[in-house]
PDB file of C-alpha atoms in Angstrom:
ATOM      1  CA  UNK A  15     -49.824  35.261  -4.968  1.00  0.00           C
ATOM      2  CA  UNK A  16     -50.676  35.903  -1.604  1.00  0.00           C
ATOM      3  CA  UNK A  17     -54.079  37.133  -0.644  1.00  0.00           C
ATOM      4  CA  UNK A  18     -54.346  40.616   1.035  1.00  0.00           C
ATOM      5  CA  UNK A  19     -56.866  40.348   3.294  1.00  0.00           C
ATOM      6  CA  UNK A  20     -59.423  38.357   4.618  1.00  0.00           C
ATOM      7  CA  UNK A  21     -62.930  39.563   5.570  1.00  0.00           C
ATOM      8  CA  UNK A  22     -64.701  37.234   7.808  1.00  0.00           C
ATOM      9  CA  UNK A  23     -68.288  37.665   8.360  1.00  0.00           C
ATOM     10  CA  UNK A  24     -69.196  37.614  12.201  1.00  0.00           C
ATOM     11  CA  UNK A  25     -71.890  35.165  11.987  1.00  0.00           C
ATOM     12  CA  UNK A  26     -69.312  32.685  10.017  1.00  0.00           C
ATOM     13  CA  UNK A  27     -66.903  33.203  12.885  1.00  0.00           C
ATOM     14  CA  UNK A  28     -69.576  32.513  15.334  1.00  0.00           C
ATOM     15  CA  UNK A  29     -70.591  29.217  13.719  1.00  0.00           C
ATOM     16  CA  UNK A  30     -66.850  28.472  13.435  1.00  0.00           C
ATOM     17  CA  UNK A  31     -66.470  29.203  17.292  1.00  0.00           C
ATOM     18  CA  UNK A  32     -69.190  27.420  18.285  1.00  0.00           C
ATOM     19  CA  UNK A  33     -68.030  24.054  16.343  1.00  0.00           C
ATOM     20  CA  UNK A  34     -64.084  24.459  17.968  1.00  0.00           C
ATOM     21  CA  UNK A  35     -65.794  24.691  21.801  1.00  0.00           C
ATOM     22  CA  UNK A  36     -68.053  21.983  20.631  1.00  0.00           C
ATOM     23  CA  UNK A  37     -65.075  19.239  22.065  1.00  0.00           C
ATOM     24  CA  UNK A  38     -61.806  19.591  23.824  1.00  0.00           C
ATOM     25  CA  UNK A  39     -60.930  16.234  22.878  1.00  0.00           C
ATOM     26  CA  UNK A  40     -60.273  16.173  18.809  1.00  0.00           C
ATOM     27  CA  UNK A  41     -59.773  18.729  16.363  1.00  0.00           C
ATOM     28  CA  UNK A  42     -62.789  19.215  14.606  1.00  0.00           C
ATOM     29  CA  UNK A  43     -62.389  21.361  11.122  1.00  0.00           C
ATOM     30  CA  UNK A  44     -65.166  22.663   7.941  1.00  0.00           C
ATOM     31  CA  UNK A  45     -64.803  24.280   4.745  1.00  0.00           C
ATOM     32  CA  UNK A  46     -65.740  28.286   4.130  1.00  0.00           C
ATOM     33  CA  UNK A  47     -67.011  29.894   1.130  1.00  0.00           C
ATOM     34  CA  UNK A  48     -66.422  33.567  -0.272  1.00  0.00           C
ATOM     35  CA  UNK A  49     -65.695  35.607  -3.254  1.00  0.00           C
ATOM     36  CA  UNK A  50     -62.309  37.216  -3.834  1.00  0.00           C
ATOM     37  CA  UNK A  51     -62.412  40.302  -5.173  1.00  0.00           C
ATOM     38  CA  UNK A  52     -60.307  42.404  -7.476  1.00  0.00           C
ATOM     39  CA  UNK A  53     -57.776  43.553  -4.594  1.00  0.00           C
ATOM     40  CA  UNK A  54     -56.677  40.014  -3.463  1.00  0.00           C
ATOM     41  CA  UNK A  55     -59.134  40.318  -0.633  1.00  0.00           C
ATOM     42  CA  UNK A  56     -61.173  37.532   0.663  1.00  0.00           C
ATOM     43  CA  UNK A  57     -64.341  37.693   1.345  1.00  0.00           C
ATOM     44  CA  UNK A  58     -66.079  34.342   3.761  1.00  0.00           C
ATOM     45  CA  UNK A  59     -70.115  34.778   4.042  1.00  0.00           C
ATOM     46  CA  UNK A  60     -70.463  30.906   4.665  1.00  0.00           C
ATOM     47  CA  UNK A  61     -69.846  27.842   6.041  1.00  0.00           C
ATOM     48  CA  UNK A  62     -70.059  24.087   5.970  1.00  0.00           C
ATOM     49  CA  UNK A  63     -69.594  21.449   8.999  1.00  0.00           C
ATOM     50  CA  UNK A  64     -67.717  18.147   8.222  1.00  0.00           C
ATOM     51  CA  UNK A  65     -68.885  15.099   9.907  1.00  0.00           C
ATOM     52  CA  UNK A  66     -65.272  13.131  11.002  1.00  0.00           C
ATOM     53  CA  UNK A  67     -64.703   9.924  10.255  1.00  0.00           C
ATOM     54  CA  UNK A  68     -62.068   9.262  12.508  1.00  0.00           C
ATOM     55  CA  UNK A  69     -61.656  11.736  15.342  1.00  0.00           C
ATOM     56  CA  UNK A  70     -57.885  12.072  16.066  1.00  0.00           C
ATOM     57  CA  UNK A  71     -56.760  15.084  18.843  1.00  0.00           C
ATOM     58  CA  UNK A  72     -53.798  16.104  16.890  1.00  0.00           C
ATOM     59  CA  UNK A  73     -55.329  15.862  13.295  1.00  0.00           C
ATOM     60  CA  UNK A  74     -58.402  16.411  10.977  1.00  0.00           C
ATOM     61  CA  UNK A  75     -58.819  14.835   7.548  1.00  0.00           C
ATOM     62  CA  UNK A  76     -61.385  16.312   4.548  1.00  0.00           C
ATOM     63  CA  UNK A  77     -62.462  13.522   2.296  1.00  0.00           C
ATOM     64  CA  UNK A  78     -62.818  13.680  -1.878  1.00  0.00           C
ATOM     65  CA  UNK A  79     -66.316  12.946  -1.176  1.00  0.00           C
ATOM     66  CA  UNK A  80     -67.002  16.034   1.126  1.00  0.00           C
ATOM     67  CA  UNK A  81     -64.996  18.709  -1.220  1.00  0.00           C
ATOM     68  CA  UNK A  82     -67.329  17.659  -3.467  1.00  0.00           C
ATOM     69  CA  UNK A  83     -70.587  17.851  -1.594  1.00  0.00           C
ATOM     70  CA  UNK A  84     -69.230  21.497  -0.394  1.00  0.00           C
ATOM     71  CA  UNK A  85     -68.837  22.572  -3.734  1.00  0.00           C
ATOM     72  CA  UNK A  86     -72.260  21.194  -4.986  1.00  0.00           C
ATOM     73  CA  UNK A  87     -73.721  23.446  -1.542  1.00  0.00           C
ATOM     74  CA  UNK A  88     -71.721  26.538  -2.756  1.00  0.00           C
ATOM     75  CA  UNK A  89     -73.319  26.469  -6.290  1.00  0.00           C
ATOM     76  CA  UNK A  90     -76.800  26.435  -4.524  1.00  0.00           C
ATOM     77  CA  UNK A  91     -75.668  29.595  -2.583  1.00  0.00           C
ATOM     78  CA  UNK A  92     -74.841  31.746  -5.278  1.00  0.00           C
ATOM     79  CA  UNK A  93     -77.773  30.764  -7.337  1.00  0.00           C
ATOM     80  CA  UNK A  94     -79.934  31.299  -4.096  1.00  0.00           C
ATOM     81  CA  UNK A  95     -77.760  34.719  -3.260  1.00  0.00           C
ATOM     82  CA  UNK A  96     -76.829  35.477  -6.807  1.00  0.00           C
ATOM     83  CA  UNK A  97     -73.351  36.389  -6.304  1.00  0.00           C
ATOM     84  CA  UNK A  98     -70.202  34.461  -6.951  1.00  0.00           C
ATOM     85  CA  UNK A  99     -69.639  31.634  -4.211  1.00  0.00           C
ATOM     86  CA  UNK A 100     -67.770  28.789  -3.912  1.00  0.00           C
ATOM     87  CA  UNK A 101     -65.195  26.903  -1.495  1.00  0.00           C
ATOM     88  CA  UNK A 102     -62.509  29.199  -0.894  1.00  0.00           C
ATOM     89  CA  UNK A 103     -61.093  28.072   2.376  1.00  0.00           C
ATOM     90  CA  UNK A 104     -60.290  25.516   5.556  1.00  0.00           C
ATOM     91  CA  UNK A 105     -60.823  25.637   9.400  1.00  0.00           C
ATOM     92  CA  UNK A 106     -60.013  23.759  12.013  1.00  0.00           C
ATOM     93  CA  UNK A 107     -59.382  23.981  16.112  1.00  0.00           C
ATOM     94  CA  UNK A 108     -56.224  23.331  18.319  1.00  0.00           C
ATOM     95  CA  UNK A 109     -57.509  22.071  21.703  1.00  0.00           C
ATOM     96  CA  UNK A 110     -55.435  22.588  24.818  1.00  0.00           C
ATOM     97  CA  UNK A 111     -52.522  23.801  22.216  1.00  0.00           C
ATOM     98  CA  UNK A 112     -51.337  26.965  20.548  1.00  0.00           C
ATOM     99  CA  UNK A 113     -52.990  28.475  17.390  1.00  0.00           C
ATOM    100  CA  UNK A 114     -49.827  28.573  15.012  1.00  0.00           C
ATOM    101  CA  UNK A 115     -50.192  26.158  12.194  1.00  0.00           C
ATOM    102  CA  UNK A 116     -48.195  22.826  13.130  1.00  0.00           C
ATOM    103  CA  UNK A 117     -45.823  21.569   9.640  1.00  0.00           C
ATOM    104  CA  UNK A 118     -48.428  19.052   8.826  1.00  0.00           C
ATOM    105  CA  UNK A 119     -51.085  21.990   8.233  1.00  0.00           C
ATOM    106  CA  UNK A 120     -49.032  24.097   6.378  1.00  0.00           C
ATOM    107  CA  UNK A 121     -48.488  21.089   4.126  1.00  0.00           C
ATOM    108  CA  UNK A 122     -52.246  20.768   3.900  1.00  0.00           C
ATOM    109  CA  UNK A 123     -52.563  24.255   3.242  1.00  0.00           C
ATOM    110  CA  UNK A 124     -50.198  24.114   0.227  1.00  0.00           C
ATOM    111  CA  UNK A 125     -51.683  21.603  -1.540  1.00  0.00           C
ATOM    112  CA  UNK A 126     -55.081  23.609  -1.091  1.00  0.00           C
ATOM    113  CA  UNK A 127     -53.463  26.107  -2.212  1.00  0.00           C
ATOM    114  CA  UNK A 128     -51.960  23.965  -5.741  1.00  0.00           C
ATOM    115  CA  UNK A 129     -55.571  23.694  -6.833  1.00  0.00           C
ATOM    116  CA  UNK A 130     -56.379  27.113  -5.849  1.00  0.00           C
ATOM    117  CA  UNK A 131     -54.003  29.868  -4.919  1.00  0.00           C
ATOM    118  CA  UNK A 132     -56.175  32.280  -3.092  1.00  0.00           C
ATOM    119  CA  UNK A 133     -57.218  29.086  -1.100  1.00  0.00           C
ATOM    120  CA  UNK A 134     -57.151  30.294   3.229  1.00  0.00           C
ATOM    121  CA  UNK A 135     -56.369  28.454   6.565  1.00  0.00           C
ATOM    122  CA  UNK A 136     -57.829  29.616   9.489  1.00  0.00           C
ATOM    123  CA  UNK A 137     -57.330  28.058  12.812  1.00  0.00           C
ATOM    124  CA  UNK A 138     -59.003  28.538  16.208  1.00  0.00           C
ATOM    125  CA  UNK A 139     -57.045  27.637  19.237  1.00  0.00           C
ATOM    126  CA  UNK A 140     -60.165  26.786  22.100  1.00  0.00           C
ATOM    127  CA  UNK A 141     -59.382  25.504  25.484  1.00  0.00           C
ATOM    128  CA  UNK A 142     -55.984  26.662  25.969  1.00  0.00           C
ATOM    129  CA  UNK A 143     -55.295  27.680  29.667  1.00  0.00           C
ATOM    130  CA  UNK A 144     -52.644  30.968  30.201  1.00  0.00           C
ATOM    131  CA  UNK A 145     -50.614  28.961  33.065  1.00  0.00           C
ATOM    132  CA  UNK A 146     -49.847  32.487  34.528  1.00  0.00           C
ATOM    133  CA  UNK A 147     -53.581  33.552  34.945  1.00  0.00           C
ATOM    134  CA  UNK A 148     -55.157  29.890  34.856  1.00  0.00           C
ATOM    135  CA  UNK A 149     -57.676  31.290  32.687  1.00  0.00           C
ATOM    136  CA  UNK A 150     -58.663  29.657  29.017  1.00  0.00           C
ATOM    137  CA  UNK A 151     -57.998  31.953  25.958  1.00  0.00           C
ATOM    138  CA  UNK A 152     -59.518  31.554  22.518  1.00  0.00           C
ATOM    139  CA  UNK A 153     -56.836  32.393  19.442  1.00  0.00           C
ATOM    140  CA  UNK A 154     -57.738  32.622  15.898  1.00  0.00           C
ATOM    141  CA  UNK A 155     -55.095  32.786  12.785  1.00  0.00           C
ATOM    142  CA  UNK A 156     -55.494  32.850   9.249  1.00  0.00           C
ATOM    143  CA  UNK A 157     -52.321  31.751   7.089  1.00  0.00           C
ATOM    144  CA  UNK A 158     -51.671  30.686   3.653  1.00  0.00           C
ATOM    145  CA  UNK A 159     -48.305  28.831   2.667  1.00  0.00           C
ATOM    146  CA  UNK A 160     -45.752  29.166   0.302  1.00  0.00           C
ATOM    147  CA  UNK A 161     -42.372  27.599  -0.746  1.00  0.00           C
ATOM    148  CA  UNK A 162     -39.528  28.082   1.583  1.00  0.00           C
ATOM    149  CA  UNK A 163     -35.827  27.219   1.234  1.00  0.00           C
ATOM    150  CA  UNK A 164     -36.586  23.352   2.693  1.00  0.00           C
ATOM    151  CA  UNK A 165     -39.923  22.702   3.013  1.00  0.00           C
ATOM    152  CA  UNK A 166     -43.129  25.166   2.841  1.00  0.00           C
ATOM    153  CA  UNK A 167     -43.445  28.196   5.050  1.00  0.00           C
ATOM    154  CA  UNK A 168     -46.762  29.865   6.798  1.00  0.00           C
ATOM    155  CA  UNK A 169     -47.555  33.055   5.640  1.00  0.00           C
ATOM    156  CA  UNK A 170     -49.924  35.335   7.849  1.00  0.00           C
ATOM    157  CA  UNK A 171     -53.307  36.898   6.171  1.00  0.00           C
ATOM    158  CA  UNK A 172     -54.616  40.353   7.903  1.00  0.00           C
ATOM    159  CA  UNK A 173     -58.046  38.737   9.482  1.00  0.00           C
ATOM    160  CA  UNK A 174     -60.809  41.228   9.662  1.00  0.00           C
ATOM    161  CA  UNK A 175     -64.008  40.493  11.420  1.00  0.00           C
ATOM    162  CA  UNK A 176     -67.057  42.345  10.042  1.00  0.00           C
ATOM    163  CA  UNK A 177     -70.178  42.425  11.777  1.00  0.00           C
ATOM    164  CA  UNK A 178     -73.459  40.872  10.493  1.00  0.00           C
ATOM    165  CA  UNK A 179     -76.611  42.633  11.717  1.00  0.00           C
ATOM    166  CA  UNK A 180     -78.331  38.799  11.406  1.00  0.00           C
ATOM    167  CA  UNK A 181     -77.324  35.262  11.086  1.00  0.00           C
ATOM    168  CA  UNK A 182     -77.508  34.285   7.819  1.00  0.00           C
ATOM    169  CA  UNK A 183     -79.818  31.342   6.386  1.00  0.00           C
ATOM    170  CA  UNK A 184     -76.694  29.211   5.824  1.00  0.00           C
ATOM    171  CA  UNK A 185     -74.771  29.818   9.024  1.00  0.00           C
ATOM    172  CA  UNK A 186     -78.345  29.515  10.608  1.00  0.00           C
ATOM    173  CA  UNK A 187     -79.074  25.994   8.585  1.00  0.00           C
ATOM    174  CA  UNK A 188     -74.795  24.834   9.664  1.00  0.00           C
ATOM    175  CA  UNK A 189     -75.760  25.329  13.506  1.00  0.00           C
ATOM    176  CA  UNK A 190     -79.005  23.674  13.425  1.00  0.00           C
ATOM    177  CA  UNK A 191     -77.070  20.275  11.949  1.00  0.00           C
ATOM    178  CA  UNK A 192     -74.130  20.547  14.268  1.00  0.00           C
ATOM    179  CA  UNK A 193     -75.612  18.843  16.639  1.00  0.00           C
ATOM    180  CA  UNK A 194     -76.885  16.010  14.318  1.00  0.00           C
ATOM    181  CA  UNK A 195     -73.047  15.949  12.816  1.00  0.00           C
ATOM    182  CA  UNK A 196     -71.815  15.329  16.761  1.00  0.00           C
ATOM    183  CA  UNK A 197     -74.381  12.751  17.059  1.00  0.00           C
ATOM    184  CA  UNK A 198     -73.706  10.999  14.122  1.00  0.00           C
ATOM    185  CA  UNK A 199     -70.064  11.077  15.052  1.00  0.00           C
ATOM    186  CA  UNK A 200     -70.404   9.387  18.379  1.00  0.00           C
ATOM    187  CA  UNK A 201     -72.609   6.774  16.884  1.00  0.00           C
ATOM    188  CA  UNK A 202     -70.676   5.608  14.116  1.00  0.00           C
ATOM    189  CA  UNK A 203     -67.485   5.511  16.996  1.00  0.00           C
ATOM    190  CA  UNK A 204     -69.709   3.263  19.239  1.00  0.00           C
ATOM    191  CA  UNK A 205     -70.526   0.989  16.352  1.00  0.00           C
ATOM    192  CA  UNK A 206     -67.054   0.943  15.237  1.00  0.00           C
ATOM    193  CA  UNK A 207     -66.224  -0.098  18.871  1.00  0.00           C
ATOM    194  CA  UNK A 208     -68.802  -2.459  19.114  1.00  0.00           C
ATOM    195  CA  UNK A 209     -68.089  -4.463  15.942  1.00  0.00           C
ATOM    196  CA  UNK A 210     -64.102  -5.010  17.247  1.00  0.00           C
ATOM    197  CA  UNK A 211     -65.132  -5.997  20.653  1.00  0.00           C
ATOM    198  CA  UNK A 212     -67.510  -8.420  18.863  1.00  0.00           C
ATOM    199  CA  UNK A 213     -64.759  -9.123  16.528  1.00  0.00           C
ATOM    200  CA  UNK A 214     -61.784  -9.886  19.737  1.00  0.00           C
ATOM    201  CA  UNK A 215     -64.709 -11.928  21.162  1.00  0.00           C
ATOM    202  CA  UNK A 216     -65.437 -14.426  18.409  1.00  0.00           C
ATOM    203  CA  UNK A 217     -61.398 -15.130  17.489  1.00  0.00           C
ATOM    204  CA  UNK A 218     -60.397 -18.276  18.712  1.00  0.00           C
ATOM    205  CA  UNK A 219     -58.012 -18.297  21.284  1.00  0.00           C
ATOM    206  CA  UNK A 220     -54.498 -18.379  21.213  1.00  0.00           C
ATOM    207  CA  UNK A 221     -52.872 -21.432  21.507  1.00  0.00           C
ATOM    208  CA  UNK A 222     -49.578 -21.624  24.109  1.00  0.00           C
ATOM    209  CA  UNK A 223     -46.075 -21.813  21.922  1.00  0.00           C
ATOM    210  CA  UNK A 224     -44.531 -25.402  22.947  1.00  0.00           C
ATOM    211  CA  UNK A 225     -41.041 -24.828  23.305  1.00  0.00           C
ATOM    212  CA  UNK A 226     -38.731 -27.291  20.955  1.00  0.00           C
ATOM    213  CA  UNK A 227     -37.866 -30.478  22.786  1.00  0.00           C
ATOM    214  CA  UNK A 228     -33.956 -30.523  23.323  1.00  0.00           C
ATOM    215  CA  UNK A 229     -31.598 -32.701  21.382  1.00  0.00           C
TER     216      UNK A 229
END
């Protein structure tokens, strides 16, 4: 069943933001927690950065290992908040392209969405120029998928942005490690870059193919 709404809290959309403008050169993505409540409405009050392990500009990739750690951080929230919380949603930018949902996400979004139907996509399209003005626009959706006559469909969600009077300990606690996260990132890429360069260095060389000798 499709939600109804989706109530985003502004300081959540601001740490969202703030991680999509972060790089015009990959997607970058992070999970958001909420409650749903009896309407079918969603309600996001946090979020969590994921650390890539392989930056790709056309794709973003959430492990086993950080569902899990999410999770574990959401059950800390509610205890610490004492409301219901958990991991309730997706995000994830579109650099230099449009914000709808390419097929790949709304496959991604389904199988969310198999584990937990009131599961939510939102994407943030940063960096994308108007070619008529020449000036960059930022885009936000929110979608949720369902079955279509081929293949799955995107379904739009009514996103709401509702103003926080402060920043939250938790969306004050996910901006304070983004920068750690990007650091991280770029480290583990030059190491990764360093080993294969090592690696191409130390391979013997290639020996010249001898052509056959002719009868």
């Amino acid at each position: 069943m499709t939600l109804k709404a989706v109530y985003l809290e502004s300081d959540v959309f601001m740490v969202c933001l703030t991680h999509a403008l972060s790089t015009e050169r990959e997607e970058v993505m992070g999970l958001l927690m909420g409650e749903i409540d009896e309407e079918r409405a969603l309600h996001l009050s946090a979020v969590t950065i994921l650390r890539r392990s392989d930056k790709q500009p056309d794709r973003v990739e959430i492990s086993p290992e950080q569902q899990s750690d999410a999770s574990i951080k959401a059950d800390q929230l509610a205890k610490e908040l004492k409301r219901p919380m958990r991991v309730v949603g997706w995000y994830h930018s579109h650099p230099h392209i449009t914000v709808w949902p390419s097929h790949v996400d709304v496959r991604t979004q389904a199988n969310y969405q198999q584990m937990d139907d009131g599961f939510v996509g939102l994407i943030f399209s940063v960096f994308n120029e108007d070619k008529a003005t020449k000036h960059s626009k930022i885009q936000v959706t929110c979608f949720q998928s369902r079955e279509g006559n081929s293949s799955y469909e995107r379904v739009e969600v009514p996103l709401h942005i509702v103003p926080s009077y402060n920043i939250s300990h938790a969306c004050l606690g996910a901006l304070v490690d983004l920068p750690r996260i990007l650091l991280e990132e770029e480290d583990e890429a030059y190491s990764r870059n360093v080993c294969l360069t090592v690696c191409q260095l130390d391979a013997p060389p290639l020996l010249p193919h001898s052509a056959a000798p002719h009868a």
